[in-house]
CSV table of C-alpha atoms in Angstrom, one decimal:
chain,number,residue,atom,x,y,z
J,9,MET,CA,133.9,88.5,131.8
J,10,ALA,CA,130.4,87.8,130.5
J,11,SER,CA,129.0,84.4,131.2
J,12,VAL,CA,127.9,81.9,128.6
J,13,GLY,CA,124.3,82.7,129.4
J,14,GLU,CA,124.9,86.5,128.9
J,15,TRP,CA,126.6,85.8,125.5
J,16,ILE,CA,123.6,83.8,124.5
J,17,GLU,CA,121.2,86.5,125.6
J,18,GLY,CA,123.4,89.1,123.8
J,19,ALA,CA,123.0,87.0,120.6
J,20,ARG,CA,119.3,87.8,120.9
J,21,LEU,CA,118.0,84.4,119.9
J,22,ARG,CA,114.4,85.8,119.7
J,23,THR,CA,115.4,87.5,116.5
J,24,LEU,CA,116.5,84.3,114.8
J,25,PRO,CA,113.1,83.4,113.4
J,26,LEU,CA,113.5,86.5,111.3
J,27,ALA,CA,116.6,85.0,109.7
J,28,VAL,CA,115.1,81.6,109.3
J,29,ALA,CA,111.8,82.7,107.8
J,30,PRO,CA,113.0,84.1,104.5
J,31,VAL,CA,115.1,80.9,103.9
J,32,VAL,CA,112.0,78.8,104.6
J,33,ALA,CA,109.9,81.0,102.3
J,34,GLY,CA,112.5,80.8,99.6
J,35,THR,CA,112.7,77.0,100.0
J,36,ALA,CA,108.9,76.9,99.7
J,37,ALA,CA,109.1,78.6,96.4
J,38,ALA,CA,111.8,76.2,95.3
J,39,VAL,CA,109.6,73.3,96.3
J,40,SER,CA,106.7,74.6,94.3
J,41,LEU,CA,109.1,74.7,91.3
J,42,GLU,CA,110.0,71.1,92.1
J,43,ALA,CA,113.7,72.2,92.6
J,44,PHE,CA,114.2,71.6,96.3
J,45,HIS,CA,117.9,71.1,97.1
J,46,PRO,CA,118.3,70.3,100.9
J,47,GLY,CA,122.1,70.9,101.0
J,48,ARG,CA,121.8,74.3,99.5
J,49,ALA,CA,118.9,75.2,101.7
J,50,VAL,CA,120.9,74.3,104.8
J,51,LEU,CA,123.9,76.4,103.6
J,52,ALA,CA,121.5,79.4,102.9
J,53,LEU,CA,120.1,78.9,106.4
J,54,LEU,CA,123.6,79.0,108.0
J,55,VAL,CA,124.4,82.2,106.1
J,56,ALA,CA,121.3,83.8,107.4
J,57,LEU,CA,121.7,82.7,111.0
J,58,PHE,CA,125.4,83.8,111.2
J,59,LEU,CA,124.6,87.1,109.7
J,60,GLN,CA,121.7,87.7,112.1
J,61,ILE,CA,123.8,86.8,115.2
J,62,GLY,CA,126.6,88.9,113.8
J,63,VAL,CA,124.5,92.0,113.2
J,64,ASN,CA,123.0,91.6,116.8
J,65,TYR,CA,126.5,91.6,118.3
J,66,ALA,CA,127.6,94.5,115.9
J,67,ASN,CA,124.6,96.5,117.0
J,68,ASP,CA,125.3,95.7,120.7
J,69,TYR,CA,128.9,96.9,120.2
J,70,SER,CA,128.2,100.1,118.2
J,71,ASP,CA,125.2,101.2,120.2
J,72,GLY,CA,127.1,100.5,123.4
J,73,ILE,CA,130.2,102.6,122.6
J,74,LYS,CA,127.9,105.4,121.4
J,75,GLY,CA,125.9,105.4,124.7
J,76,THR,CA,122.6,104.6,123.0
J,77,ASP,CA,121.9,101.6,125.2
J,78,GLU,CA,122.5,103.3,128.5
J,79,GLN,CA,118.8,103.9,129.3
J,80,ARG,CA,117.5,101.2,127.0
J,81,VAL,CA,114.3,99.2,127.8
J,82,GLY,CA,114.7,95.5,126.9
J,83,PRO,CA,117.0,92.5,127.1
J,84,LEU,CA,120.6,92.6,128.2
J,85,ARG,CA,123.2,94.4,126.0
J,86,LEU,CA,126.7,93.2,126.6
J,87,THR,CA,128.5,96.4,125.9
J,88,GLY,CA,126.0,98.9,127.3
J,89,SER,CA,125.7,96.9,130.5
J,90,GLY,CA,129.5,96.4,130.9
J,91,ALA,CA,129.1,92.6,131.0
J,92,ALA,CA,131.7,92.3,128.2
J,93,ARG,CA,134.4,94.5,126.9
J,94,PRO,CA,133.6,96.3,123.6
J,95,GLY,CA,136.5,94.6,121.8
J,96,GLN,CA,135.1,91.2,122.7
J,97,VAL,CA,131.7,92.0,121.4
J,98,LYS,CA,133.2,93.4,118.2
J,99,PHE,CA,135.3,90.2,117.7
J,100,ALA,CA,132.2,88.1,118.2
J,101,ALA,CA,130.4,90.1,115.5
J,102,PHE,CA,133.1,89.7,112.9
J,103,ALA,CA,133.6,86.0,113.8
J,104,CYS,CA,129.9,85.5,112.9
J,105,PHE,CA,130.3,87.5,109.7
J,106,ALA,CA,133.3,85.3,108.8
J,107,ALA,CA,131.3,82.1,109.4
J,108,ALA,CA,128.5,83.5,107.2
J,109,LEU,CA,131.0,84.3,104.4
J,110,ILE,CA,132.5,80.8,104.6
J,111,ALA,CA,129.1,79.1,104.3
J,112,GLY,CA,128.2,81.5,101.5
J,113,LEU,CA,131.4,80.7,99.7
J,114,VAL,CA,130.7,77.0,99.8
J,115,LEU,CA,127.2,77.7,98.4
J,116,ILE,CA,128.6,79.8,95.6
J,117,VAL,CA,131.2,77.2,94.7
J,118,GLN,CA,128.4,74.6,94.5
J,119,THR,CA,126.1,76.7,92.4
J,120,ARG,CA,128.8,78.5,90.4
J,121,GLN,CA,126.9,81.7,90.8
J,122,TRP,CA,129.9,83.9,91.3
J,123,TRP,CA,128.0,87.1,91.2
J,124,PHE,CA,126.6,86.1,94.6
J,125,LEU,CA,130.1,87.2,96.0
J,126,VAL,CA,129.0,90.8,95.5
J,127,ILE,CA,125.7,90.2,97.2
J,128,GLY,CA,127.4,88.4,100.1
J,129,ALA,CA,129.9,91.2,100.6
J,130,SER,CA,127.2,93.8,100.5
J,131,ALA,CA,125.2,91.9,103.1
J,132,VAL,CA,128.1,91.9,105.5
J,133,LEU,CA,128.7,95.6,104.9
J,134,ALA,CA,125.0,96.3,105.4
J,135,ALA,CA,125.0,94.3,108.7
J,136,TRP,CA,128.0,96.3,110.0
J,137,GLY,CA,126.8,99.7,108.7
J,138,TYR,CA,123.4,99.6,110.4
J,139,THR,CA,124.9,101.0,113.6
J,140,GLY,CA,128.6,100.8,113.0
J,141,GLY,CA,131.0,103.2,111.3
J,142,LYS,CA,131.0,107.0,111.2
J,143,ARG,CA,127.7,107.4,109.4
J,144,PRO,CA,125.5,104.4,110.5
J,145,TYR,CA,122.4,104.3,108.3
J,146,GLY,CA,120.3,103.0,111.1
J,147,TYR,CA,120.8,106.4,112.8
J,148,MET,CA,119.5,108.2,109.7
J,149,GLY,CA,116.1,106.3,109.4
J,150,LEU,CA,117.3,104.0,106.6
J,151,GLY,CA,117.3,100.8,108.6
J,152,ASP,CA,113.8,99.8,107.4
J,153,LEU,CA,114.9,100.0,103.8
J,154,PHE,CA,117.9,97.8,104.2
J,155,VAL,CA,116.0,95.3,106.3
J,156,PHE,CA,113.3,95.1,103.6
J,157,VAL,CA,116.0,94.5,100.9
J,158,TYR,CA,118.2,92.0,102.8
J,159,PHE,CA,115.7,90.2,105.0
J,160,GLY,CA,113.1,90.2,102.2
J,161,LEU,CA,114.3,90.3,98.7
J,162,VAL,CA,117.9,89.1,99.0
J,163,ALA,CA,117.4,86.3,101.6
J,164,THR,CA,114.2,84.9,100.0
J,165,LEU,CA,115.0,85.3,96.3
J,166,GLY,CA,118.6,84.3,96.9
J,167,THR,CA,117.4,81.0,98.6
J,168,VAL,CA,115.1,80.3,95.7
J,169,TYR,CA,117.7,81.0,93.0
J,170,VAL,CA,120.5,78.9,94.5
J,171,GLN,CA,118.1,75.9,94.4
J,172,ALA,CA,116.1,76.4,91.3
J,173,ASP,CA,118.2,78.7,89.1
J,174,ARG,CA,115.0,80.7,88.4
J,175,LEU,CA,112.3,82.7,90.2
J,176,SER,CA,108.5,82.6,90.3
J,177,LEU,CA,105.6,84.9,91.1
J,178,THR,CA,105.2,83.1,94.4
J,179,ALA,CA,108.9,83.7,95.2
J,180,VAL,CA,108.6,87.4,94.5
J,181,MET,CA,105.4,87.9,96.5
J,182,ALA,CA,107.0,85.8,99.4
J,183,SER,CA,110.1,88.0,99.3
J,184,LEU,CA,108.0,91.2,99.6
J,185,ALA,CA,105.9,89.7,102.4
J,186,MET,CA,109.0,88.6,104.3
J,187,GLY,CA,110.5,92.0,103.9
J,188,LEU,CA,107.4,93.8,105.2
J,189,ILE,CA,107.2,91.5,108.3
J,190,ALA,CA,110.8,92.1,109.0
J,191,CYS,CA,110.2,95.9,108.7
J,192,ALA,CA,107.3,95.5,111.1
J,193,LEU,CA,109.5,93.8,113.7
J,194,LEU,CA,112.1,96.6,113.4
J,195,MET,CA,109.3,99.2,113.7
J,196,ALA,CA,108.1,97.6,116.9
J,197,ASN,CA,111.6,97.5,118.3
J,198,ASN,CA,112.3,101.1,117.4
J,199,LEU,CA,108.9,102.2,118.6
J,200,ARG,CA,109.8,100.9,122.1
J,201,ASP,CA,113.0,102.9,122.0
J,202,VAL,CA,111.7,106.2,120.6
J,203,PRO,CA,112.3,108.3,123.7
J,204,THR,CA,115.9,107.1,124.3
J,205,ASP,CA,116.8,107.0,120.6
J,206,ALA,CA,115.6,110.6,120.2
J,207,GLU,CA,117.7,111.7,123.1
J,208,SER,CA,120.8,110.0,121.8
J,209,GLY,CA,120.4,111.2,118.2
J,210,LYS,CA,119.5,107.8,116.8
J,211,LEU,CA,116.9,109.0,114.3
J,212,THR,CA,115.2,105.8,113.3
J,213,LEU,CA,112.2,105.9,111.1
J,214,ALA,CA,110.0,105.5,114.2
J,215,VAL,CA,111.6,108.6,115.7
J,216,ARG,CA,111.3,110.5,112.5
J,217,ILE,CA,107.6,109.8,111.9
J,218,GLY,CA,106.6,109.8,115.6
J,219,ALA,CA,105.1,107.1,117.8
J,220,PRO,CA,101.5,107.3,116.5
J,221,ALA,CA,102.5,106.9,112.9
J,222,ALA,CA,104.9,104.2,113.8
J,223,ARG,CA,102.1,102.2,115.4
J,224,LEU,CA,100.0,102.5,112.3
J,225,ALA,CA,102.9,101.6,110.1
J,226,TYR,CA,103.4,98.4,112.0
J,227,ALA,CA,99.8,97.3,111.3
J,228,VAL,CA,99.9,98.4,107.7
J,229,GLU,CA,103.1,96.5,107.0
J,230,LEU,CA,101.6,93.2,108.4
J,231,GLY,CA,98.4,93.8,106.5
J,232,LEU,CA,100.3,94.3,103.2
J,233,ALA,CA,102.3,91.2,103.7
J,234,PHE,CA,99.1,89.1,103.7
J,235,ALA,CA,97.5,91.1,100.9
J,236,LEU,CA,100.4,90.6,98.6
J,237,MET,CA,100.1,86.8,98.8
J,238,LEU,CA,96.8,87.0,97.1
J,239,PHE,CA,98.7,87.7,93.9
J,240,ALA,CA,100.4,84.3,94.2
J,241,VAL,CA,97.1,82.4,94.6
J,242,PRO,CA,96.5,81.9,90.9
J,243,GLN,CA,99.9,80.2,90.7
J,244,ASN,CA,99.1,77.9,93.6
J,245,PRO,CA,95.7,78.2,95.4
J,246,TRP,CA,97.2,76.5,98.5
J,247,ASN,CA,99.1,79.7,99.1
J,248,LEU,CA,95.9,80.8,100.9
J,249,LEU,CA,97.2,78.7,103.8
J,250,VAL,CA,99.3,81.7,104.9
J,251,PHE,CA,96.1,83.4,106.1
J,252,LEU,CA,96.0,80.8,109.0
J,253,ALA,CA,98.7,83.1,110.5
J,254,LEU,CA,96.4,86.1,110.4
J,255,PRO,CA,95.2,85.7,114.1
J,256,LEU,CA,98.7,86.0,115.3
J,257,ALA,CA,99.3,89.1,113.2
J,258,TRP,CA,96.0,90.6,114.5
J,259,ALA,CA,97.0,90.0,118.1
J,260,ALA,CA,100.4,91.6,117.7
J,261,ALA,CA,99.0,94.6,115.7
J,262,ARG,CA,96.3,95.2,118.3
J,263,THR,CA,98.9,95.3,121.1
J,264,VAL,CA,101.1,97.8,119.2
J,265,LEU,CA,98.1,100.0,118.3
J,266,VAL,CA,96.6,100.0,121.8
J,267,THR,CA,99.5,99.9,124.3
J,268,ARG,CA,101.5,102.9,125.3
J,269,GLU,CA,103.9,101.1,127.7
J,270,ALA,CA,107.4,100.4,126.2
J,271,ARG,CA,107.9,97.2,128.1
J,272,ALA,CA,104.5,95.9,126.8
J,273,LEU,CA,106.1,95.9,123.3
J,274,ILE,CA,108.8,93.4,124.2
J,275,PRO,CA,106.5,90.3,123.7
J,276,VAL,CA,105.5,91.8,120.3
J,277,LEU,CA,109.0,91.3,119.0
J,278,LYS,CA,108.7,87.6,119.8
J,279,GLN,CA,105.3,87.4,118.3
J,280,THR,CA,106.4,89.1,115.1
J,281,GLY,CA,109.4,86.8,114.7
J,282,LEU,CA,107.1,83.8,115.2
J,283,LEU,CA,104.7,85.3,112.8
J,284,SER,CA,107.3,85.5,110.0
J,285,LEU,CA,108.3,81.9,110.7
J,286,LEU,CA,104.7,80.6,110.8
J,287,PHE,CA,104.0,82.5,107.6
J,288,ALA,CA,107.0,80.9,105.9
J,289,VAL,CA,106.2,77.4,107.1
J,290,LEU,CA,102.6,77.6,105.9
J,291,LEU,CA,104.0,78.8,102.5
J,292,LEU,CA,106.3,75.7,102.5
J,293,VAL,CA,103.3,73.4,103.2
J,294,ALA,CA,101.4,75.1,100.4
J,295,GLY,CA,104.3,74.6,98.0
J,296,ALA,CA,104.6,71.0,99.0
J,297,ILE,CA,100.9,70.3,98.5
J,298,GLY,CA,100.9,72.2,95.2
J,299,ALA,CA,103.9,70.3,93.9
J,300,TRP,CA,102.5,66.9,95.0
J,301,SER,CA,99.1,67.5,93.5
J,302,ALA,CA,100.4,69.0,90.2
């Protein structure tokens, strides 16, 4: 029986900034539109957090029963290590998905945006299908695409829309930036596991393009995230504040480009998650200043 501490470690709390960041970025866009709705922002945050923890447990379960995690470098995996039975981990994943759906349903009822039911259902299916099922798309190199869509476009634009009932140029650029940073984190994670993933048949994008190209892709994704925000500067010059996060991005990219040790990439995951959150918080500050000074 896994301990409480092991369940918490299995939830991979270091990945949670990646779930929080797009909600904060979307809320920043809503603030700039003078349409901030705290209750709906909190509900969107709960949806994102439960989905993230759920997908972490789902990946733990699916990779564990497939044997992908047997030689894995990194934090504890409940299933692969034998700390918890596979059925328990699978139940935890679906419990989190259910909690996300409940929070999402409350949000949908409040906003009367019933078409979000389809998006919510697709998000749960995407969360499970990453490594679960007979043909997991994460094993085919499509994980980066889905991460970009759901952690970038869906999470950010969805958060804006449930608060403001409309979008903006800042919202669109922020969603693209959030998606790129999320893809960079996934690239760093998969880069660390290239040897073991290749042996187990998990053909992530990092495995398909090779380690050298994956390192470069990480740096390019972070660079593009910042460059895209330049298009939002005419709408609010304070959006330039996001460039205060550039030193953190530079430090993480330098580590990825230089290091060849798998374990040395573990801190990069935390750095990238914190980068996404800092980026979003700076965008929120920019939106607040812009709305106040308008």
